[in-house]
Short mmCIF file of C-alpha atoms in Angstrom, two decimals:
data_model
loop_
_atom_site.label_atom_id
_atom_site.label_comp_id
_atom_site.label_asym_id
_atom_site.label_seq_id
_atom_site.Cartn_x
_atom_site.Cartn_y
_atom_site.Cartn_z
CA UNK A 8 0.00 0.00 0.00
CA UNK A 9 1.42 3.71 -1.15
CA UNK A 10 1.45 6.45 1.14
CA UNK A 11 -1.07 8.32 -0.48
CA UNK A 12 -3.75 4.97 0.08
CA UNK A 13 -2.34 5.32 3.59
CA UNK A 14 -3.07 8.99 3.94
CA UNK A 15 -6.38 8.49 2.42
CA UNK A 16 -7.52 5.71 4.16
CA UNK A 17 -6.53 7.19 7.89
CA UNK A 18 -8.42 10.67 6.44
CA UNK A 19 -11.54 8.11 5.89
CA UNK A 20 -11.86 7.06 9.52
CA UNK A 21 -10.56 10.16 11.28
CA UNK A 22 -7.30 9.05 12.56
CA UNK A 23 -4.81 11.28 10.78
CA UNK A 24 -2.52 12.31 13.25
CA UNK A 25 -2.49 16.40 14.01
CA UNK A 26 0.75 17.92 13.88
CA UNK A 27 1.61 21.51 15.49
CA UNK A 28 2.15 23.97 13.31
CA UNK A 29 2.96 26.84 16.34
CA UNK A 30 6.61 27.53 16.06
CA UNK A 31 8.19 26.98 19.30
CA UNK A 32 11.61 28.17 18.98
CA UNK A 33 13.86 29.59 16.16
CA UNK A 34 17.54 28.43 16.54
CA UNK A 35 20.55 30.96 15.58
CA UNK A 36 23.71 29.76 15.18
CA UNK A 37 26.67 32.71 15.35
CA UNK A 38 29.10 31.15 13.37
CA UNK A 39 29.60 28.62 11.00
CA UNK A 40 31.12 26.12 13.83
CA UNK A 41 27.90 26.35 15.41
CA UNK A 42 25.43 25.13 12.93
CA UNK A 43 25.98 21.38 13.77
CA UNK A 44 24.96 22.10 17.51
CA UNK A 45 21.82 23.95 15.92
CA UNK A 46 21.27 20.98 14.05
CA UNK A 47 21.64 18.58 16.61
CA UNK A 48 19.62 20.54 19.07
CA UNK A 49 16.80 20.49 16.57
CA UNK A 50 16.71 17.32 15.62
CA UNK A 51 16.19 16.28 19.39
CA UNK A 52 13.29 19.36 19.80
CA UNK A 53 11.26 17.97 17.55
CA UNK A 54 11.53 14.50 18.68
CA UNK A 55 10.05 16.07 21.35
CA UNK A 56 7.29 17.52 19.66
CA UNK A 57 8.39 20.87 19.35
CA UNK A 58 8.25 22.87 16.08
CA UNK A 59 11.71 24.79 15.61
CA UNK A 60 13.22 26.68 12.57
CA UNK A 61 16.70 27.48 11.69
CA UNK A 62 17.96 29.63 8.91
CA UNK A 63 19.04 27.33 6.21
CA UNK A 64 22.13 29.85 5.08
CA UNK A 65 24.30 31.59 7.55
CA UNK A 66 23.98 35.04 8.32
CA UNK A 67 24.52 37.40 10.81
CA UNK A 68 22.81 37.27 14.36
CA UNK A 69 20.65 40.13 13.53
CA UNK A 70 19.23 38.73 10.35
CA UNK A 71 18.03 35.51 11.77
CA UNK A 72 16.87 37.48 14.69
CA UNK A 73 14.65 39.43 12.04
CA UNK A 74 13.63 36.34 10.48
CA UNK A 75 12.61 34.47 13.64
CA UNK A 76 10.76 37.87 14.58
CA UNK A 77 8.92 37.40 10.52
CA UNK A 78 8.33 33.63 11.46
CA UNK A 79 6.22 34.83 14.48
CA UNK A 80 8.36 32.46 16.70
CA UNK A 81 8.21 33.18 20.50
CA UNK A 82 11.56 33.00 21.30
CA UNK A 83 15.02 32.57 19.75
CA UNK A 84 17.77 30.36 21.03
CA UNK A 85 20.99 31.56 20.50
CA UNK A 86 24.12 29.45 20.01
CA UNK A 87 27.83 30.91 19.73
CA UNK A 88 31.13 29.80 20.14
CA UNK A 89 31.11 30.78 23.96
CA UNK A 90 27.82 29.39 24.85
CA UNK A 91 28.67 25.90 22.69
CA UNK A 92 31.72 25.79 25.19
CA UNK A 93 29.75 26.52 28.09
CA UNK A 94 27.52 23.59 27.49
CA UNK A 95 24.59 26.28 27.09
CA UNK A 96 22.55 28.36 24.82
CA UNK A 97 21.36 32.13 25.03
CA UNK A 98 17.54 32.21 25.37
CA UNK A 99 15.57 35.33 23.99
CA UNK A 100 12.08 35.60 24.57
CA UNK A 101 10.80 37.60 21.24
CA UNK A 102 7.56 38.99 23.02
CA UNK A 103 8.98 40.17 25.95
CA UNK A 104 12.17 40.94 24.53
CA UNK A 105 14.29 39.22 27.74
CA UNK A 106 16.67 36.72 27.63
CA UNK A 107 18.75 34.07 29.39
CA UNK A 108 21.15 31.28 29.72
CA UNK A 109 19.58 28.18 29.77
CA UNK A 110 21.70 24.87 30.22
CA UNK A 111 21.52 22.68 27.23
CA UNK A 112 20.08 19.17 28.32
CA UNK A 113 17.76 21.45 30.03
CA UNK A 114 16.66 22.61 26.13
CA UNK A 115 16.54 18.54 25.88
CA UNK A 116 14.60 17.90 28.61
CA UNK A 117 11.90 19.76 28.69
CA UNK A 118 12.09 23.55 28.88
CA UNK A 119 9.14 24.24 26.63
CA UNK A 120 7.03 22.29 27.71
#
């Protein structure tokens, strides 16, 4: 059986699964020695369930900043050279406009939720 059968059998009886579409984080990497923690840190987000974004080219802070900001995401989580070293990750909350340090398993373990 195809994937589209699949898809259009589980439609038929209700059971498609819902996915969240709410962005709950954007990830920034600072440099380009930081985009494989990004990626890593996604990848175990949204095995958690949680929607997150990254900016597929690098640029500078301020751009993905704008572009998490376009996305309507409600924070940013930063990721530089210093925090990577640190073993954490520089959490801006877009709304309110305040941010902290927050340790990284603690990103893993559950600090959206």
């Amino acid at each position: 059986m195809g994937d589209v059968v699949l898809g259009e059998l589980l439609k038929e009886r209700g059971a498609l699964p819902t996915a969240s579409t709410e962005l709950g984080a954007f990830l920034v990497a600072v440099s380009g020695d930081d985009v494989g923690t990004v990626l890593r840190l996604a990848h175990a987000l949204r095995d958690r369930g949680i929607a997150v974004e990254y900016g597929l080219r690098h640029a500078p802070v301020r751009k993905q900043l704008e572009l998490a900001a376009a996305r309507g995401a409600p924070r940013a989580v930063i990721i530089g050279p210093e925090e990577r070293a640190a073993g954490v990750a520089l959490v801006r909350d877009l709304n309110a406009g305040t941010e902290g340090q927050v340790p990284l398993d603690k990103l893993l373990n559950g600090f959206f939720d």
